[in-house]
Amino acid sequence: MAEFRISSDDTQIDLRRMATALAESQGWAREDVSIWDNRQGEVIVTVDDALLRKREVDPLHRPRHTPRAVHEACEYLRHEDASLRRVDFRVLRDVTARFFSAGWTVADVLHALAARPDGAAWPEGPEYQGTDWLQARLKAWRTANGDIRPSHSQEAAQLRVISRAGLPMDIGLPEDAEVAQRPVASRAVARSAADDARRLIRQNTRTTTDSLALRDRTSHHITRPDES
């Protein structure tokens, strides 16, 4: 258990409020942190040691953008998927690098090699191995014009944003598809979901935070032809 104390000579400062704000800024849940006053006018905060340790990102679910990270990811893929053993490593790296650049993770690539976009499993066996089979499976995860589709994890994140916003769940689905009826979100909830979407973009693309911030600032000053 770690402990730190907050004190001040300024009696106007709410030390408990400051301690609570500090805990929230670190992402600690309120029930995981103890805050109390002592007789010396200090506020004592105790935190479980586990909260202070830096959490390692799951290697299967972290983005892979650098050449070294892609190389390590491909080594893992070859170890996990027997159908890739006869694929030249340079070919595997070149083919999958495009998907990693699109924000895919190792878990996403493994999912794409095991199942089609509609969820149906790919066939397995000695005849389903090698470079051609690798390219055929990943080609299914591209659109008609060659763009890379959202990965399994990206689709799940997008659906969470839509669900939280309360937007119609049949967006992009055929008219005869059966879906649950959901109310349209209020502006506040939709704005919160949009914030989640922007964070998702920052996480899964190589666009810098500075450029996104500049885009957000300048968008408010753009004059459109239909505006008076």
PDB file of C-alpha atoms in Angstrom:
ATOM      1  CA  MET A   1       0.000   0.000   0.000  1.00  0.00           C
ATOM      2  CA  ALA A   2       1.375   3.431  -0.979  1.00  0.00           C
ATOM      3  CA  GLU A   3       0.584   6.574   0.957  1.00  0.00           C
ATOM      4  CA  PHE A   4       1.033  10.271   0.297  1.00  0.00           C
ATOM      5  CA  ARG A   5      -0.048  13.392   2.165  1.00  0.00           C
ATOM      6  CA  ILE A   6      -1.377  16.741   0.985  1.00  0.00           C
ATOM      7  CA  SER A   7      -1.079  19.850   3.100  1.00  0.00           C
ATOM      8  CA  SER A   8      -1.322  23.608   2.560  1.00  0.00           C
ATOM      9  CA  ASP A   9      -0.974  26.821   4.533  1.00  0.00           C
ATOM     10  CA  ASP A  10      -3.908  28.271   2.595  1.00  0.00           C
ATOM     11  CA  THR A  11      -7.058  27.472   4.572  1.00  0.00           C
ATOM     12  CA  GLN A  12      -9.230  28.291   1.553  1.00  0.00           C
ATOM     13  CA  ILE A  13      -8.016  25.225  -0.336  1.00  0.00           C
ATOM     14  CA  ASP A  14     -10.207  22.136  -0.135  1.00  0.00           C
ATOM     15  CA  LEU A  15      -7.575  19.444   0.306  1.00  0.00           C
ATOM     16  CA  ARG A  16     -10.015  16.534   0.074  1.00  0.00           C
ATOM     17  CA  ARG A  17     -11.349  17.867  -3.213  1.00  0.00           C
ATOM     18  CA  MET A  18      -7.794  18.270  -4.463  1.00  0.00           C
ATOM     19  CA  ALA A  19      -6.950  14.686  -3.473  1.00  0.00           C
ATOM     20  CA  THR A  20     -10.074  13.370  -5.199  1.00  0.00           C
ATOM     21  CA  ALA A  21      -9.237  15.305  -8.369  1.00  0.00           C
ATOM     22  CA  LEU A  22      -5.685  13.942  -8.273  1.00  0.00           C
ATOM     23  CA  ALA A  23      -6.955  10.367  -7.967  1.00  0.00           C
ATOM     24  CA  GLU A  24      -9.392  10.865 -10.851  1.00  0.00           C
ATOM     25  CA  SER A  25      -6.658  12.369 -13.034  1.00  0.00           C
ATOM     26  CA  GLN A  26      -4.706   9.111 -12.637  1.00  0.00           C
ATOM     27  CA  GLY A  27      -7.697   7.042 -13.683  1.00  0.00           C
ATOM     28  CA  TRP A  28      -8.053   5.407 -10.262  1.00  0.00           C
ATOM     29  CA  ALA A  29     -11.523   4.259  -9.265  1.00  0.00           C
ATOM     30  CA  ARG A  30     -12.777   6.045  -6.134  1.00  0.00           C
ATOM     31  CA  GLU A  31     -13.394   2.766  -4.317  1.00  0.00           C
ATOM     32  CA  ASP A  32      -9.727   1.778  -4.862  1.00  0.00           C
ATOM     33  CA  VAL A  33      -8.398   4.901  -3.096  1.00  0.00           C
ATOM     34  CA  SER A  34      -8.758   5.893   0.577  1.00  0.00           C
ATOM     35  CA  ILE A  35      -8.835   9.592   1.483  1.00  0.00           C
ATOM     36  CA  TRP A  36      -9.089  10.939   5.019  1.00  0.00           C
ATOM     37  CA  ASP A  37      -7.970  13.838   7.259  1.00  0.00           C
ATOM     38  CA  ASN A  38      -5.572  13.637  10.168  1.00  0.00           C
ATOM     39  CA  ARG A  39      -5.229  15.855  13.216  1.00  0.00           C
ATOM     40  CA  GLN A  40      -2.435  17.904  11.648  1.00  0.00           C
ATOM     41  CA  GLY A  41      -4.760  19.255   8.971  1.00  0.00           C
ATOM     42  CA  GLU A  42      -3.336  17.019   6.280  1.00  0.00           C
ATOM     43  CA  VAL A  43      -5.238  14.838   3.834  1.00  0.00           C
ATOM     44  CA  ILE A  44      -3.834  11.333   3.529  1.00  0.00           C
ATOM     45  CA  VAL A  45      -4.330   9.295   0.374  1.00  0.00           C
ATOM     46  CA  THR A  46      -3.578   5.569   0.277  1.00  0.00           C
ATOM     47  CA  VAL A  47      -3.389   3.657  -2.961  1.00  0.00           C
ATOM     48  CA  ASP A  48      -2.977  -0.042  -3.646  1.00  0.00           C
ATOM     49  CA  ASP A  49       0.463  -0.818  -5.066  1.00  0.00           C
ATOM     50  CA  ALA A  50      -1.103  -2.558  -8.061  1.00  0.00           C
ATOM     51  CA  LEU A  51      -2.547   0.753  -9.250  1.00  0.00           C
ATOM     52  CA  LEU A  52       0.912   2.325  -9.316  1.00  0.00           C
ATOM     53  CA  ARG A  53       2.480  -0.348 -11.495  1.00  0.00           C
ATOM     54  CA  LYS A  54       2.547   0.419 -15.192  1.00  0.00           C
ATOM     55  CA  ARG A  55       0.224  -1.962 -16.987  1.00  0.00           C
ATOM     56  CA  GLU A  56       1.720  -3.738 -19.958  1.00  0.00           C
ATOM     57  CA  VAL A  57      -0.324  -3.543 -23.122  1.00  0.00           C
ATOM     58  CA  ASP A  58      -1.527  -6.940 -24.299  1.00  0.00           C
ATOM     59  CA  PRO A  59       0.816  -7.805 -27.229  1.00  0.00           C
ATOM     60  CA  LEU A  60      -2.098  -9.350 -29.108  1.00  0.00           C
ATOM     61  CA  HIS A  61      -4.180  -6.173 -28.986  1.00  0.00           C
ATOM     62  CA  ARG A  62      -1.748  -3.267 -29.311  1.00  0.00           C
ATOM     63  CA  PRO A  63      -1.198  -1.377 -32.604  1.00  0.00           C
ATOM     64  CA  ARG A  64       1.846  -2.330 -34.687  1.00  0.00           C
ATOM     65  CA  HIS A  65       3.224   0.547 -36.752  1.00  0.00           C
ATOM     66  CA  THR A  66       7.021   0.408 -36.586  1.00  0.00           C
ATOM     67  CA  PRO A  67       9.012  -2.015 -38.784  1.00  0.00           C
ATOM     68  CA  ARG A  68      10.350  -3.800 -35.705  1.00  0.00           C
ATOM     69  CA  ALA A  69       6.854  -4.190 -34.214  1.00  0.00           C
ATOM     70  CA  VAL A  70       5.525  -5.580 -37.520  1.00  0.00           C
ATOM     71  CA  HIS A  71       8.473  -7.993 -37.711  1.00  0.00           C
ATOM     72  CA  GLU A  72       7.756  -9.286 -34.203  1.00  0.00           C
ATOM     73  CA  ALA A  73       4.061  -9.577 -35.017  1.00  0.00           C
ATOM     74  CA  CYS A  74       4.806 -11.678 -38.108  1.00  0.00           C
ATOM     75  CA  GLU A  75       7.037 -13.998 -36.105  1.00  0.00           C
ATOM     76  CA  TYR A  76       4.156 -14.534 -33.707  1.00  0.00           C
ATOM     77  CA  LEU A  77       1.717 -15.124 -36.584  1.00  0.00           C
ATOM     78  CA  ARG A  78       3.919 -17.812 -38.114  1.00  0.00           C
ATOM     79  CA  HIS A  79       4.213 -19.522 -34.751  1.00  0.00           C
ATOM     80  CA  GLU A  80       0.452 -19.493 -34.122  1.00  0.00           C
ATOM     81  CA  ASP A  81      -0.905 -20.277 -37.616  1.00  0.00           C
ATOM     82  CA  ALA A  82       0.525 -23.446 -39.167  1.00  0.00           C
ATOM     83  CA  SER A  83      -0.737 -22.433 -42.628  1.00  0.00           C
ATOM     84  CA  LEU A  84       1.875 -19.643 -42.685  1.00  0.00           C
ATOM     85  CA  ARG A  85       4.918 -21.898 -42.155  1.00  0.00           C
ATOM     86  CA  ARG A  86       5.576 -22.189 -45.882  1.00  0.00           C
ATOM     87  CA  VAL A  87       5.025 -18.483 -46.581  1.00  0.00           C
ATOM     88  CA  ASP A  88       8.197 -16.499 -47.243  1.00  0.00           C
ATOM     89  CA  PHE A  89       8.713 -14.235 -44.250  1.00  0.00           C
ATOM     90  CA  ARG A  90       9.268 -11.129 -46.383  1.00  0.00           C
ATOM     91  CA  VAL A  91       5.989 -11.760 -48.203  1.00  0.00           C
ATOM     92  CA  LEU A  92       4.137 -12.249 -44.923  1.00  0.00           C
ATOM     93  CA  ARG A  93       5.612  -9.019 -43.574  1.00  0.00           C
ATOM     94  CA  ASP A  94       4.768  -7.013 -46.708  1.00  0.00           C
ATOM     95  CA  VAL A  95       1.188  -8.302 -46.915  1.00  0.00           C
ATOM     96  CA  THR A  96       0.311  -7.877 -43.248  1.00  0.00           C
ATOM     97  CA  ALA A  97       2.119  -4.527 -42.869  1.00  0.00           C
ATOM     98  CA  ARG A  98      -0.682  -2.831 -44.821  1.00  0.00           C
ATOM     99  CA  PHE A  99      -3.240  -4.166 -42.355  1.00  0.00           C
ATOM    100  CA  PHE A 100      -1.166  -3.146 -39.340  1.00  0.00           C
ATOM    101  CA  SER A 101      -0.876   0.354 -40.828  1.00  0.00           C
ATOM    102  CA  ALA A 102      -4.687   0.431 -40.935  1.00  0.00           C
ATOM    103  CA  GLY A 103      -4.773  -0.090 -37.162  1.00  0.00           C
ATOM    104  CA  TRP A 104      -5.169  -3.870 -37.096  1.00  0.00           C
ATOM    105  CA  THR A 105      -3.690  -5.868 -34.225  1.00  0.00           C
ATOM    106  CA  VAL A 106      -2.164  -9.339 -34.153  1.00  0.00           C
ATOM    107  CA  ALA A 107      -5.450 -10.674 -32.777  1.00  0.00           C
ATOM    108  CA  ASP A 108      -7.290  -9.060 -35.704  1.00  0.00           C
ATOM    109  CA  VAL A 109      -5.016 -10.690 -38.284  1.00  0.00           C
ATOM    110  CA  LEU A 110      -5.354 -14.084 -36.585  1.00  0.00           C
ATOM    111  CA  HIS A 111      -9.137 -13.647 -36.657  1.00  0.00           C
ATOM    112  CA  ALA A 112      -9.057 -12.754 -40.376  1.00  0.00           C
ATOM    113  CA  LEU A 113      -6.939 -15.826 -41.115  1.00  0.00           C
ATOM    114  CA  ALA A 114      -9.426 -18.033 -39.273  1.00  0.00           C
ATOM    115  CA  ALA A 115     -12.752 -16.555 -40.397  1.00  0.00           C
ATOM    116  CA  ARG A 116     -14.398 -14.617 -43.204  1.00  0.00           C
ATOM    117  CA  PRO A 117     -15.891 -11.160 -42.603  1.00  0.00           C
ATOM    118  CA  ASP A 118     -19.327 -12.807 -42.237  1.00  0.00           C
ATOM    119  CA  GLY A 119     -17.994 -15.021 -39.429  1.00  0.00           C
ATOM    120  CA  ALA A 120     -17.811 -18.279 -41.424  1.00  0.00           C
ATOM    121  CA  ALA A 121     -14.651 -20.269 -40.732  1.00  0.00           C
ATOM    122  CA  TRP A 122     -12.038 -20.726 -43.440  1.00  0.00           C
ATOM    123  CA  PRO A 123     -11.376 -24.353 -44.420  1.00  0.00           C
ATOM    124  CA  GLU A 124      -8.281 -26.001 -42.973  1.00  0.00           C
ATOM    125  CA  GLY A 125      -5.967 -28.710 -44.218  1.00  0.00           C
ATOM    126  CA  PRO A 126      -2.685 -29.339 -46.063  1.00  0.00           C
ATOM    127  CA  GLU A 127      -4.120 -27.898 -49.285  1.00  0.00           C
ATOM    128  CA  TYR A 128      -5.009 -24.642 -47.545  1.00  0.00           C
ATOM    129  CA  GLN A 129      -1.518 -23.339 -46.881  1.00  0.00           C
ATOM    130  CA  GLY A 130       1.095 -21.108 -48.453  1.00  0.00           C
ATOM    131  CA  THR A 131       1.285 -17.642 -49.962  1.00  0.00           C
ATOM    132  CA  ASP A 132      -1.754 -17.891 -52.260  1.00  0.00           C
ATOM    133  CA  TRP A 133      -3.974 -19.024 -49.384  1.00  0.00           C
ATOM    134  CA  LEU A 134      -2.702 -16.189 -47.186  1.00  0.00           C
ATOM    135  CA  GLN A 135      -3.485 -13.597 -49.841  1.00  0.00           C
ATOM    136  CA  ALA A 136      -6.892 -15.123 -50.608  1.00  0.00           C
ATOM    137  CA  ARG A 137      -7.989 -14.913 -46.978  1.00  0.00           C
ATOM    138  CA  LEU A 138      -6.814 -11.358 -46.449  1.00  0.00           C
ATOM    139  CA  LYS A 139      -8.254 -10.247 -49.789  1.00  0.00           C
ATOM    140  CA  ALA A 140     -11.695 -11.099 -48.417  1.00  0.00           C
ATOM    141  CA  TRP A 141     -11.115  -8.388 -45.818  1.00  0.00           C
ATOM    142  CA  ARG A 142     -10.775  -5.721 -48.487  1.00  0.00           C
ATOM    143  CA  THR A 143     -13.550  -3.794 -50.197  1.00  0.00           C
ATOM    144  CA  ALA A 144     -14.272  -3.948 -53.934  1.00  0.00           C
ATOM    145  CA  ASN A 145     -11.974  -0.966 -54.535  1.00  0.00           C
ATOM    146  CA  GLY A 146      -9.156  -2.492 -52.500  1.00  0.00           C
ATOM    147  CA  ASP A 147      -9.568  -0.609 -49.228  1.00  0.00           C
ATOM    148  CA  ILE A 148      -8.965  -2.537 -46.022  1.00  0.00           C
ATOM    149  CA  ARG A 149     -12.146  -3.225 -44.072  1.00  0.00           C
ATOM    150  CA  PRO A 150     -12.417  -2.452 -40.346  1.00  0.00           C
ATOM    151  CA  SER A 151     -10.912  -5.271 -38.330  1.00  0.00           C
ATOM    152  CA  HIS A 152     -12.839  -7.446 -35.903  1.00  0.00           C
ATOM    153  CA  SER A 153     -11.842  -5.267 -32.924  1.00  0.00           C
ATOM    154  CA  GLN A 154     -12.456  -2.008 -34.821  1.00  0.00           C
ATOM    155  CA  GLU A 155     -15.960  -3.116 -35.773  1.00  0.00           C
ATOM    156  CA  ALA A 156     -16.663  -4.020 -32.145  1.00  0.00           C
ATOM    157  CA  ALA A 157     -15.463  -0.579 -31.005  1.00  0.00           C
ATOM    158  CA  GLN A 158     -17.590   1.168 -33.632  1.00  0.00           C
ATOM    159  CA  LEU A 159     -20.668  -0.770 -32.539  1.00  0.00           C
ATOM    160  CA  ARG A 160     -20.034   0.246 -28.934  1.00  0.00           C
ATOM    161  CA  VAL A 161     -19.952   3.901 -30.016  1.00  0.00           C
ATOM    162  CA  ILE A 162     -23.216   3.514 -31.948  1.00  0.00           C
ATOM    163  CA  SER A 163     -24.863   1.682 -29.046  1.00  0.00           C
ATOM    164  CA  ARG A 164     -23.776   4.288 -26.532  1.00  0.00           C
ATOM    165  CA  ALA A 165     -25.018   7.105 -28.768  1.00  0.00           C
ATOM    166  CA  GLY A 166     -28.412   5.452 -29.123  1.00  0.00           C
ATOM    167  CA  LEU A 167     -28.218   5.739 -32.901  1.00  0.00           C
ATOM    168  CA  PRO A 168     -30.346   3.407 -35.061  1.00  0.00           C
ATOM    169  CA  MET A 169     -28.698  -0.016 -35.010  1.00  0.00           C
ATOM    170  CA  ASP A 170     -29.695  -0.703 -38.643  1.00  0.00           C
ATOM    171  CA  ILE A 171     -27.242   1.853 -40.052  1.00  0.00           C
ATOM    172  CA  GLY A 172     -25.692   0.298 -43.147  1.00  0.00           C
ATOM    173  CA  LEU A 173     -27.872  -2.819 -43.023  1.00  0.00           C
ATOM    174  CA  PRO A 174     -30.346  -3.969 -45.690  1.00  0.00           C
ATOM    175  CA  GLU A 175     -33.935  -2.765 -45.242  1.00  0.00           C
ATOM    176  CA  ASP A 176     -35.222  -6.264 -44.481  1.00  0.00           C
ATOM    177  CA  ALA A 177     -32.668  -6.910 -41.708  1.00  0.00           C
ATOM    178  CA  GLU A 178     -34.218  -7.552 -38.290  1.00  0.00           C
ATOM    179  CA  VAL A 179     -32.702  -5.346 -35.614  1.00  0.00           C
ATOM    180  CA  ALA A 180     -33.764  -4.081 -32.220  1.00  0.00           C
ATOM    181  CA  GLN A 181     -35.393  -0.657 -32.140  1.00  0.00           C
ATOM    182  CA  ARG A 182     -33.353   1.918 -30.264  1.00  0.00           C
ATOM    183  CA  PRO A 183     -34.161   5.598 -29.600  1.00  0.00           C
ATOM    184  CA  VAL A 184     -32.121   8.301 -31.290  1.00  0.00           C
ATOM    185  CA  ALA A 185     -29.582   9.846 -28.933  1.00  0.00           C
ATOM    186  CA  SER A 186     -29.735  13.287 -27.423  1.00  0.00           C
ATOM    187  CA  ARG A 187     -27.142  15.813 -28.557  1.00  0.00           C
ATOM    188  CA  ALA A 188     -25.134  15.424 -25.367  1.00  0.00           C
ATOM    189  CA  VAL A 189     -24.935  11.649 -25.683  1.00  0.00           C
ATOM    190  CA  ALA A 190     -24.109  11.828 -29.395  1.00  0.00           C
ATOM    191  CA  ARG A 191     -21.351  14.336 -28.639  1.00  0.00           C
ATOM    192  CA  SER A 192     -19.914  11.986 -26.014  1.00  0.00           C
ATOM    193  CA  ALA A 193     -19.960   9.122 -28.518  1.00  0.00           C
ATOM    194  CA  ALA A 194     -18.217  11.339 -31.078  1.00  0.00           C
ATOM    195  CA  ASP A 195     -15.484  11.974 -28.511  1.00  0.00           C
ATOM    196  CA  ASP A 196     -15.101   8.214 -28.094  1.00  0.00           C
ATOM    197  CA  ALA A 197     -14.845   7.846 -31.872  1.00  0.00           C
ATOM    198  CA  ARG A 198     -12.102  10.480 -32.039  1.00  0.00           C
ATOM    199  CA  ARG A 199     -10.152   8.666 -29.336  1.00  0.00           C
ATOM    200  CA  LEU A 200     -10.546   5.455 -31.319  1.00  0.00           C
ATOM    201  CA  ILE A 201      -9.156   7.188 -34.413  1.00  0.00           C
ATOM    202  CA  ARG A 202      -6.166   8.489 -32.475  1.00  0.00           C
ATOM    203  CA  GLN A 203      -5.461   5.012 -31.111  1.00  0.00           C
ATOM    204  CA  ASN A 204      -5.669   3.133 -34.402  1.00  0.00           C
ATOM    205  CA  THR A 205      -4.054   5.550 -36.848  1.00  0.00           C
ATOM    206  CA  ARG A 206      -0.669   7.172 -37.153  1.00  0.00           C
ATOM    207  CA  THR A 207      -2.163  10.656 -37.391  1.00  0.00           C
ATOM    208  CA  THR A 208      -0.551  12.802 -34.725  1.00  0.00           C
ATOM    209  CA  THR A 209      -2.505  14.291 -31.864  1.00  0.00           C
ATOM    210  CA  ASP A 210      -1.277  17.773 -32.854  1.00  0.00           C
ATOM    211  CA  SER A 211      -2.713  17.495 -36.354  1.00  0.00           C
ATOM    212  CA  LEU A 212      -6.056  16.284 -34.999  1.00  0.00           C
ATOM    213  CA  ALA A 213      -6.158  19.152 -32.521  1.00  0.00           C
ATOM    214  CA  LEU A 214      -5.366  21.630 -35.288  1.00  0.00           C
ATOM    215  CA  ARG A 215      -8.146  20.133 -37.418  1.00  0.00           C
ATOM    216  CA  ASP A 216     -10.623  20.503 -34.554  1.00  0.00           C
ATOM    217  CA  ARG A 217      -9.630  24.136 -33.978  1.00  0.00           C
ATOM    218  CA  THR A 218      -9.734  25.196 -37.608  1.00  0.00           C
ATOM    219  CA  SER A 219     -13.032  23.431 -38.360  1.00  0.00           C
ATOM    220  CA  HIS A 220     -14.863  26.013 -36.273  1.00  0.00           C
ATOM    221  CA  HIS A 221     -13.647  28.794 -38.548  1.00  0.00           C
ATOM    222  CA  ILE A 222     -14.491  27.219 -41.897  1.00  0.00           C
ATOM    223  CA  THR A 223     -17.151  29.176 -43.816  1.00  0.00           C
ATOM    224  CA  ARG A 224     -19.362  26.998 -45.955  1.00  0.00           C
ATOM    225  CA  PRO A 225     -21.265  28.289 -49.020  1.00  0.00           C
ATOM    226  CA  ASP A 226     -24.688  27.502 -47.531  1.00  0.00           C
ATOM    227  CA  GLU A 227     -24.001  29.484 -44.368  1.00  0.00           C
ATOM    228  CA  SER A 228     -25.008  33.121 -44.096  1.00  0.00           C
TER     229      SER A 228
END
